XYZ file of C-alpha atoms in Angstrom:
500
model
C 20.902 -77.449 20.490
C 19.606 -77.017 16.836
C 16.777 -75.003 18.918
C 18.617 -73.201 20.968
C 20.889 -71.825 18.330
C 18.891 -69.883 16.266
C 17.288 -68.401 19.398
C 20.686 -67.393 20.914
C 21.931 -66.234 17.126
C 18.138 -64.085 16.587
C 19.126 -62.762 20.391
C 22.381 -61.713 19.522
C 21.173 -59.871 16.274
C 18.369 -58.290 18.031
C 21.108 -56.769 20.649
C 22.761 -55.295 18.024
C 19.873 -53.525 16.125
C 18.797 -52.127 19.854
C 22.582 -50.718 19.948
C 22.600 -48.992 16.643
C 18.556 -47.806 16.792
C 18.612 -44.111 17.773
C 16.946 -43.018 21.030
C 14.114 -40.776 19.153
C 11.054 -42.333 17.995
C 11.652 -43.672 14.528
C 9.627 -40.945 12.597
C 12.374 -38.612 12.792
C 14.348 -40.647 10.393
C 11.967 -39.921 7.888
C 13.236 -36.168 7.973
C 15.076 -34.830 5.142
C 17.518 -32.932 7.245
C 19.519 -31.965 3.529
C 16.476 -30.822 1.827
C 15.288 -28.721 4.965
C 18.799 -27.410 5.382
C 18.865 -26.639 1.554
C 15.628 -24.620 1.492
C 16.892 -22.292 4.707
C 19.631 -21.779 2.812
C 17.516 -20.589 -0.820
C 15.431 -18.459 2.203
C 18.816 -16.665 3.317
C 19.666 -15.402 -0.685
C 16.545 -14.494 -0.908
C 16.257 -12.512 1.753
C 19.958 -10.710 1.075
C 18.994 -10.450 -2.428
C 15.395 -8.795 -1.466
C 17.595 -6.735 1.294
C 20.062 -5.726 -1.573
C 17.332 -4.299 -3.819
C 15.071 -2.533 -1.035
C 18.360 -0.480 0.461
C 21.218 -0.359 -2.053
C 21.177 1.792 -4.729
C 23.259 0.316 -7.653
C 24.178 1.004 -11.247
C 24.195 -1.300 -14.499
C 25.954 0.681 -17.451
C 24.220 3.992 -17.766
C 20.870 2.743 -15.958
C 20.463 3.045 -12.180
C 18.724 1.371 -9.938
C 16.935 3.288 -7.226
C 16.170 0.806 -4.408
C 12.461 0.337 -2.891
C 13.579 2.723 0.327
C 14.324 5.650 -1.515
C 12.338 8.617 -2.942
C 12.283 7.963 -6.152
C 10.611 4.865 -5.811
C 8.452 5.611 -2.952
C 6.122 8.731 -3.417
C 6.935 11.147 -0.494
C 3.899 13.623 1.030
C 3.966 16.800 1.394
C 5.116 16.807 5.631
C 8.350 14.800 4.375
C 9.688 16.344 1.089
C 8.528 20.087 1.458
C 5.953 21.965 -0.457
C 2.793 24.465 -0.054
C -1.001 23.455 0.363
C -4.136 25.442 0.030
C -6.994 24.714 0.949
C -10.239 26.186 -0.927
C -13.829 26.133 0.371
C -16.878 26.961 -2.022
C -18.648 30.097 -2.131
C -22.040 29.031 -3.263
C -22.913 25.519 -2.105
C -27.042 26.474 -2.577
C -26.014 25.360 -6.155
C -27.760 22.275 -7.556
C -25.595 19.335 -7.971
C -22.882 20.671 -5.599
C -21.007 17.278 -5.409
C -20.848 16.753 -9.095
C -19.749 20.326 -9.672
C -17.259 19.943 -6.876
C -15.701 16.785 -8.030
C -15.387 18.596 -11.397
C -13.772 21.632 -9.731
C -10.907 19.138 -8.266
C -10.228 17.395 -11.612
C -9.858 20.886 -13.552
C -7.376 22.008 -10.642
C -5.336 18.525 -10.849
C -5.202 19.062 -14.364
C -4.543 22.932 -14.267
C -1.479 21.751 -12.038
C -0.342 18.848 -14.669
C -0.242 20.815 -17.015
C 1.938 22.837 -16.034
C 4.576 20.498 -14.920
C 3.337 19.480 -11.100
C 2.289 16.150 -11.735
C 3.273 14.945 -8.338
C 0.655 17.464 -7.240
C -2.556 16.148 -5.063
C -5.501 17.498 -5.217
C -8.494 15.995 -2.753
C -12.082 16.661 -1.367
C -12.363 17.713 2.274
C -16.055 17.409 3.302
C -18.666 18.738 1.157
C -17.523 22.199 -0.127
C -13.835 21.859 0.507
C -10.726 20.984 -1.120
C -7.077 20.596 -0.454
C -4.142 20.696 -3.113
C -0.600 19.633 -1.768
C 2.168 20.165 -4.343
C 5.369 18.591 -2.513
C 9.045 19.101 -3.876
C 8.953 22.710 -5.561
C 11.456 25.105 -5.766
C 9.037 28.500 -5.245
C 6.712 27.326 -3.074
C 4.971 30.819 -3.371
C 4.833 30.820 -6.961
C 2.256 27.759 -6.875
C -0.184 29.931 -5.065
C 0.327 32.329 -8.204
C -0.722 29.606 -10.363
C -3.243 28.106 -8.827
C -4.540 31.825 -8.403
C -7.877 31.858 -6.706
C -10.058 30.249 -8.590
C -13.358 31.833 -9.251
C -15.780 32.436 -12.051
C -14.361 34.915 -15.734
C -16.441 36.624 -17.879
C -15.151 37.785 -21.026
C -17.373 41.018 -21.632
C -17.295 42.506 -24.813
C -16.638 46.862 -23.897
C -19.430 48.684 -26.508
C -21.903 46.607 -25.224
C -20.843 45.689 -21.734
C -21.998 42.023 -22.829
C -20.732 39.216 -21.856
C -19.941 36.487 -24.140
C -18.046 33.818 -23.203
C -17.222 32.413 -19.496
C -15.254 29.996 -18.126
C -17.087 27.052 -18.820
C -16.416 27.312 -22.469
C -12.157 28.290 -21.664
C -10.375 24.903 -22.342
C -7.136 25.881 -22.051
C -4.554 29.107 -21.046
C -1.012 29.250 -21.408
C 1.470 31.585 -21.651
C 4.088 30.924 -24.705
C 6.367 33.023 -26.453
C 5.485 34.625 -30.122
C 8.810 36.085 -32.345
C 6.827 39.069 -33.441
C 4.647 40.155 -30.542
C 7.071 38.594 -27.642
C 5.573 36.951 -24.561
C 1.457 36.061 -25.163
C -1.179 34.257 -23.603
C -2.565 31.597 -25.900
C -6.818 30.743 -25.564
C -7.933 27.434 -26.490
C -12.792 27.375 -26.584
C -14.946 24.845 -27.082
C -17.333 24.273 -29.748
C -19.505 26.736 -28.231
C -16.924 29.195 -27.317
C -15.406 29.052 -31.040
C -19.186 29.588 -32.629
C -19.454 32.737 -30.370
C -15.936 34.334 -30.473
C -15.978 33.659 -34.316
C -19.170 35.762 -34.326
C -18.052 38.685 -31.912
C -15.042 39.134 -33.692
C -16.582 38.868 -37.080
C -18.995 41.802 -36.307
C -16.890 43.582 -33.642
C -13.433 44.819 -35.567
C -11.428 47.486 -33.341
C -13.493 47.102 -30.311
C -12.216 45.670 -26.861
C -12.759 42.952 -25.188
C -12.579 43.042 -20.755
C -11.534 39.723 -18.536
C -13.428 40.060 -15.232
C -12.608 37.532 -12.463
C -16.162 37.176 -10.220
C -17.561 39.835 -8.967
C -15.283 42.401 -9.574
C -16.338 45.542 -11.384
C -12.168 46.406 -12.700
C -11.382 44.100 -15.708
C -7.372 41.776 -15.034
C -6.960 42.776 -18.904
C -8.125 44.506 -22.145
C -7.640 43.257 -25.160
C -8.302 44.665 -28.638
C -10.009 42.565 -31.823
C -7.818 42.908 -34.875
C -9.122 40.256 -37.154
C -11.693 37.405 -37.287
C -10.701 34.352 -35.122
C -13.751 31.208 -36.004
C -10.909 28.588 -34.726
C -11.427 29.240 -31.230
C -7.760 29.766 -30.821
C -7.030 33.183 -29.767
C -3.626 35.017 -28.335
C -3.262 38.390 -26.187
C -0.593 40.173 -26.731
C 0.839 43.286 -25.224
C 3.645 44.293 -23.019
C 3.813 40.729 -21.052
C 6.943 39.021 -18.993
C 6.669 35.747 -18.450
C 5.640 36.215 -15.208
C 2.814 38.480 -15.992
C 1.606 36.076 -19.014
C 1.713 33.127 -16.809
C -0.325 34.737 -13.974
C -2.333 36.223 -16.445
C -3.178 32.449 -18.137
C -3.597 31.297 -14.437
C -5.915 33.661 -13.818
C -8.090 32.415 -16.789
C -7.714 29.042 -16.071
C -9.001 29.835 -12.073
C -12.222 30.615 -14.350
C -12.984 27.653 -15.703
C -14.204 25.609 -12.955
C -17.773 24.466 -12.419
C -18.131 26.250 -8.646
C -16.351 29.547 -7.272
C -13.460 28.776 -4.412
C -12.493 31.384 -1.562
C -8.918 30.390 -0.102
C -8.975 29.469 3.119
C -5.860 28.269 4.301
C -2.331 28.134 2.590
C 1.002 27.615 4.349
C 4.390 26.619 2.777
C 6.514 23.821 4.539
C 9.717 23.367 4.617
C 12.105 20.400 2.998
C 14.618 20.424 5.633
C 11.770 19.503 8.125
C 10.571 16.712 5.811
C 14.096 15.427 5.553
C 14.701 15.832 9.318
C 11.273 13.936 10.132
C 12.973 11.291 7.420
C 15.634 10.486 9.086
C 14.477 10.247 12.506
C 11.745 8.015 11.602
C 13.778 5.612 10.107
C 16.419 6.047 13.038
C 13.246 5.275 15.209
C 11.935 2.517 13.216
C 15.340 0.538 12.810
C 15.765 0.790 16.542
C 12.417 -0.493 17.356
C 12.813 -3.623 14.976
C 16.375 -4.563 16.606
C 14.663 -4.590 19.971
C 11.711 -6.241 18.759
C 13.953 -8.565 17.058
C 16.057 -9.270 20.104
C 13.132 -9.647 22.311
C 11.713 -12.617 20.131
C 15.520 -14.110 20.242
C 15.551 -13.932 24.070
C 12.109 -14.754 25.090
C 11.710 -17.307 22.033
C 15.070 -19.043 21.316
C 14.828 -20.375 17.851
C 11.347 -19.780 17.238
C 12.436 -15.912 18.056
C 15.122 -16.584 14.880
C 12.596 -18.133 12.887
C 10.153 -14.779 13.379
C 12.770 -12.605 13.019
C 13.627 -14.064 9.159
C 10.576 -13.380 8.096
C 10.043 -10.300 9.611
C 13.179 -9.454 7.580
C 11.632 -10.711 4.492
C 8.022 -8.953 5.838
C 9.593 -5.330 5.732
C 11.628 -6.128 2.338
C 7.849 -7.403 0.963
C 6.260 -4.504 2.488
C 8.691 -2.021 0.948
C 8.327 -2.823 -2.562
C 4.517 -2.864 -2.407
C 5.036 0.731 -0.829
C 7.077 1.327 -4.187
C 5.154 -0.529 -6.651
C 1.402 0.977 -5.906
C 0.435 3.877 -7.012
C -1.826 5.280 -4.786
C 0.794 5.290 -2.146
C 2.220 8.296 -0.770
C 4.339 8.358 2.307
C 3.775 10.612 4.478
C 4.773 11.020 8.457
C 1.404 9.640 9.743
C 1.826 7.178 6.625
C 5.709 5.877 8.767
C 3.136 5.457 11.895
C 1.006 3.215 9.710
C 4.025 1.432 9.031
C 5.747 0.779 12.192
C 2.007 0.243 13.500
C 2.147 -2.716 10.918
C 5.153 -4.050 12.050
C 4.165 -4.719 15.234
C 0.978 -6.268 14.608
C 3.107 -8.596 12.423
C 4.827 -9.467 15.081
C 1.650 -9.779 17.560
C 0.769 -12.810 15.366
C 4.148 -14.693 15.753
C 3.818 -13.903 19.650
C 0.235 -15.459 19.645
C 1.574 -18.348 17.778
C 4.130 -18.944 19.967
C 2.237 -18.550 23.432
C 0.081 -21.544 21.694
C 2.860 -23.760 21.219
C 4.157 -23.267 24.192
C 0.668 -23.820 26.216
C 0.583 -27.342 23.741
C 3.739 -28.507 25.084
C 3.168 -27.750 28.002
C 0.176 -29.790 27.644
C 2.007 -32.857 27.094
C 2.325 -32.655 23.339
C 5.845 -33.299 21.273
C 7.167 -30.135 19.622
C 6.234 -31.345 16.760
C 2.600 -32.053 17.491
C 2.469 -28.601 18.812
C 3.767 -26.573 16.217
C 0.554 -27.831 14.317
C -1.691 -27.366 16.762
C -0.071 -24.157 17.800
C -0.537 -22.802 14.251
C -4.012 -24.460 13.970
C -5.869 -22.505 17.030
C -3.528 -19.130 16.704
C -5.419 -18.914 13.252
C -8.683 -17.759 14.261
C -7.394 -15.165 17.035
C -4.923 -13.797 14.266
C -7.760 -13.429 11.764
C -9.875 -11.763 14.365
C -7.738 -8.932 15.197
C -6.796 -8.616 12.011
C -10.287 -8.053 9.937
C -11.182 -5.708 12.729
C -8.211 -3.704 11.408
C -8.955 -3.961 8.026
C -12.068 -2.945 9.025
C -10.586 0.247 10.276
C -8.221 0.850 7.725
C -11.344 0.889 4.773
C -13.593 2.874 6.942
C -10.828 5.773 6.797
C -10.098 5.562 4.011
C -13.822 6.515 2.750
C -14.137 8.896 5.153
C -10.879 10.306 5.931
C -8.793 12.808 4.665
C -5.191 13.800 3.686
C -2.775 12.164 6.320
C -5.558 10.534 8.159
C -5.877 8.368 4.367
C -2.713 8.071 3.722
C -1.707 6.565 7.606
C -5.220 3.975 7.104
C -3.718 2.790 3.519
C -0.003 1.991 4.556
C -1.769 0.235 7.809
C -4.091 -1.305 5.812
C -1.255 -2.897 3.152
C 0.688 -3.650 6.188
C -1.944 -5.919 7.918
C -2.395 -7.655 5.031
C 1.113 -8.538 3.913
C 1.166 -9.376 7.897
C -1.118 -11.489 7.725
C 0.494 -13.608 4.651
C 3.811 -13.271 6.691
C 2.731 -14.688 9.527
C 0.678 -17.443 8.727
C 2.561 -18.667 5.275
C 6.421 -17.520 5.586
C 6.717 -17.542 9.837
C 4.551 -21.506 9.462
C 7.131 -23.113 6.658
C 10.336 -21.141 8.212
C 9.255 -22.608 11.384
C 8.748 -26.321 10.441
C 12.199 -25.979 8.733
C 14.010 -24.977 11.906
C 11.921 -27.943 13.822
C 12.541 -30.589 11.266
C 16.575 -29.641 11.977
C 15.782 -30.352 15.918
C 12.708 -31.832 17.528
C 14.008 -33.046 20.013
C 15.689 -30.492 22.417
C 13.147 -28.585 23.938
C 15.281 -25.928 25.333
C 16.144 -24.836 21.708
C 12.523 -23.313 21.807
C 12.373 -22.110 25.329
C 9.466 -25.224 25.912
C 8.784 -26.680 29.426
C 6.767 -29.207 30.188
C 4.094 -28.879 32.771
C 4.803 -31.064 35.961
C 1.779 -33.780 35.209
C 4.006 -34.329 31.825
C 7.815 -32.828 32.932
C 8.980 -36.967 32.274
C 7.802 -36.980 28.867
C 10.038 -36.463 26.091
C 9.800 -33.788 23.284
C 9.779 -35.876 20.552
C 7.410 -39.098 22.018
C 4.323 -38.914 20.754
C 5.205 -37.422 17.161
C 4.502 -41.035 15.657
C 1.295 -40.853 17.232
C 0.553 -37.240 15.940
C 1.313 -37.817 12.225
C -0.595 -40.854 12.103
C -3.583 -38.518 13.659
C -2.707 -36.382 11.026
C -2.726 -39.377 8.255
C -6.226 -40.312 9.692
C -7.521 -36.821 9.367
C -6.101 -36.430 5.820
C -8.183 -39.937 5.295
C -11.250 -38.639 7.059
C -11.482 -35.580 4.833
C -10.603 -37.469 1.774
C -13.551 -40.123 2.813
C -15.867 -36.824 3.718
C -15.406 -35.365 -0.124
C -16.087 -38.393 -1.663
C -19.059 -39.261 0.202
C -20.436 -35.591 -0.670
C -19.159 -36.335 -4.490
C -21.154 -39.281 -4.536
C -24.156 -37.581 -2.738
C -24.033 -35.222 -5.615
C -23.857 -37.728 -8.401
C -26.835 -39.392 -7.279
C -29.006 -36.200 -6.920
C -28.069 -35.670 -10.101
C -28.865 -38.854 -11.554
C -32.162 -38.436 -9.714
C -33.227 -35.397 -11.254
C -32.110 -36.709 -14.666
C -34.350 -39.617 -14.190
C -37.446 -37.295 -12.913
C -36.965 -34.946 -16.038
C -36.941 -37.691 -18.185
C -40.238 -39.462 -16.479
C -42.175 -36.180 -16.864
């Protein structure tokens, strides 16, 4: 009896822990169902806070806030905010140094164009002996091509002697102002050398003329008298001017100064209510395509499909504000292609990803075990296609032009937030939604394959995290074997230097 007792009491006990245990294996207990539960919350404010500053605009006091989608914050191209281009090809490319003198030519022009007041203006190299200038969001589209004039070589040619004197290289600056006594003028700025010559033509020169001669041409833009010495290298016409004619007039000058002579090829003025129509459609088209895209993961997926579909949310609200944020970007329609082109490839990774966990289950392993695996082998495929992109993206960029550039740069930012969303945000949002449920497979749209269809989801997780604890060991056992490797070839050499 004294025996039997304890047996039938330990019996007794052990019926009653078998009633209380749980069904799953006992691993799950470890999982910190509050915790995960608490971070999916902190990733839902996050993502309505990052939502609330990409699309709402808002106001604090007298400050407000333009959000990430909006034009103030991202720099609009010419095709979606209006404007004119022009493009100018060289005259004389035989010229030595033709890439220097070209790359010169395009800063004067950007800076001819900041300076007076187009600073959104953008001014790039097309091939060898071209270049384009875009100046988007202008009220007189036509009244650019009056400053930007034609730009060619000036002489300034003094009339007794039909010399000439000073050119454009030595011009620094030409603006039109306003003088009290003589009215509307147009103000000269020379360099060193300039100054040292003008000072001495109108020292010795008093009462004679002085011609402007754009190029070739044999009939002078304007004719201006010298009425005292000027050794400042500041000068000012003056004469019957508007401000029209004085601007056109310092435009004119200024279309002197660069290093090579430019022939206008090609100028056409586009309309703003085409850039705002293109706008709107392409963000009609681009929040259509993510709601399908979205509800395509959600039916074919399940709760992996939710999981993507969070951080794609948070993808496109990380994706705007880099848009915003660099400076080099400037969106343009090919630029919304490069986008929505992005977008999808972001979501090409999750549907690799998925595809693998589903073949691992299938194979027999819990949904735990093949959520890491899943993520493991999907890594290698996703970096693949990816650098091939990047690839792409760089290699326009160098060689491209205009739109071409600007649709290989908002792809090429894309792929690489993509990639960061995909294998960083997608992963940990993931695990979260797992840790919640491992156990019903249906959740996740998993099926077992028929050798395995008896197996339960969650049966062998105990066996993968103790693989996973044994490969954490392994690599831990593999770096300190290599550290000690190292100390002792070290020690070696030590003990060599020291014997020589």
């Amino acid at each position: 009896m004294d025996k039997k007792n304890p047996l039938t009491d330990n019996g007794q006990v052990d019926t009653a822990k078998e009633r209380k245990s749980p069904t799953v294996a006992p691993v799950h207990k470890a999982v910190k169902k509050k915790s995960t539960i608490t971070k999916l919350v902190l990733i839902g404010i996050v993502m309505v806070i990052g939502a609330i500053f990409a699309f709402v605009p808002m106001r604090f006091g007298l400050t407000v806030y333009d959000p990430f989608l909006s034009k103030e914050s991202i720099s609009l191209g010419l095709d979606l905010q209006g404007g004119v281009y022009a493009v100018y090809q060289a005259t004389n490319t035989d010229t030595s140094n033709l890439d220097a003198k070209m790359d010169g030519t395009r800063a004067s022009l950007e800076s001819l164009l900041a300076s007076k007041g187009y600073t959104e203006a953008t001014v790039v190299r097309e091939g060898t002996d071209r270049i384009r200038v875009e100046v988007p969001d202008v009220d007189d589209p036509r009244g650019i091509l009056k400053v930007i004039g034609e730009p060619t070589t000036v002489r300034f040619v003094l009339e007794s002697t039909n010399e000439t004197i000073i050119t454009g290289d030595n011009v620094v600056n030409a603006e039109a102002g306003y003088d009290s006594r003589n009215g509307y003028v147009v103000s000269l700025e020379f360099d060193a050398e300039g100054r040292r010559k003008f000072a001495e033509v109108t020292a010795n020169n008093s009462g004679q003329y002085i011609c402007i001669y754009l190029g070739d041409s044999t009939s002078y833009i304007q004719r201006a008298q010298i009425n005292e010495v000027i050794p400042d290298g500041r000068a000012i016409i003056s004469g019957n001017f508007t401000q029209e004619s004085a601007t056109e007039l310092a435009g004119q000058i200024m279309s002197g100064t660069f290093d090579v002579a430019l022939e206008l090829k090609e100028s056409q003025t586009i309309s703003p209510t085409l850039g705002e129509n293109a706008m709107k459609y392409g963000l009609i088209a681009g929040i259509v395509g993510f709601v399908l895209v979205v509800a395509f993961l959600c039916v074919i997926y399940r709760m992996f499909g939710v999981a993507a579909s969070v951080a794609l949310i948070l993808y496109v609200i990380i994706y705007l504000f880099f848009l915003a944020v660099l400076p080099w970007v400037q969106l343009t329609l090919p630029g919304i292609a490069g986008i929505l082109l992005s977008i999808g490839m972001a979501v090409d990774a999750n549907v690799i990803i998925f595809e693998r966990i589903k073949d691992e289950y299938r194979g027999g392993k819990s949904i735990m075990a093949a959520y890491h695996a899943g993520f493991k082998k999907a890594l290698f495929a996703i970096l693949d296609s990816n650098v091939t992109t990047v690839i792409a993206c760089v290699l326009l960029m160098l060689l491209g032009t205009g739109s071409i550039s600007g649709f290989a740069l908002t792809l090429l930012v894309g792929v690489l937030i993509s990639l960061f969303s995909a294998l960083v945000i997608s992963r940990f949002i993931v695990k979260y939604f797992i840790n919640l449920n491992s156990y019903n497979a249906k959740l996740y749209n998993l099926k077992r394959s028929k050798l395995y269809e008896n197996l339960a989801a969650g049966e062998t997780d105990s066996a993968i995290l103790a693989d996973m604890e044994r490969e954490a060991r392994e690599k831990q056992e593999k770096q300190q074997e290599k550290d000690r490797a190292k100390a002792e070839r070290r020690s070696q050499n030590n003990k060599g230097g020291e014997t020589a």
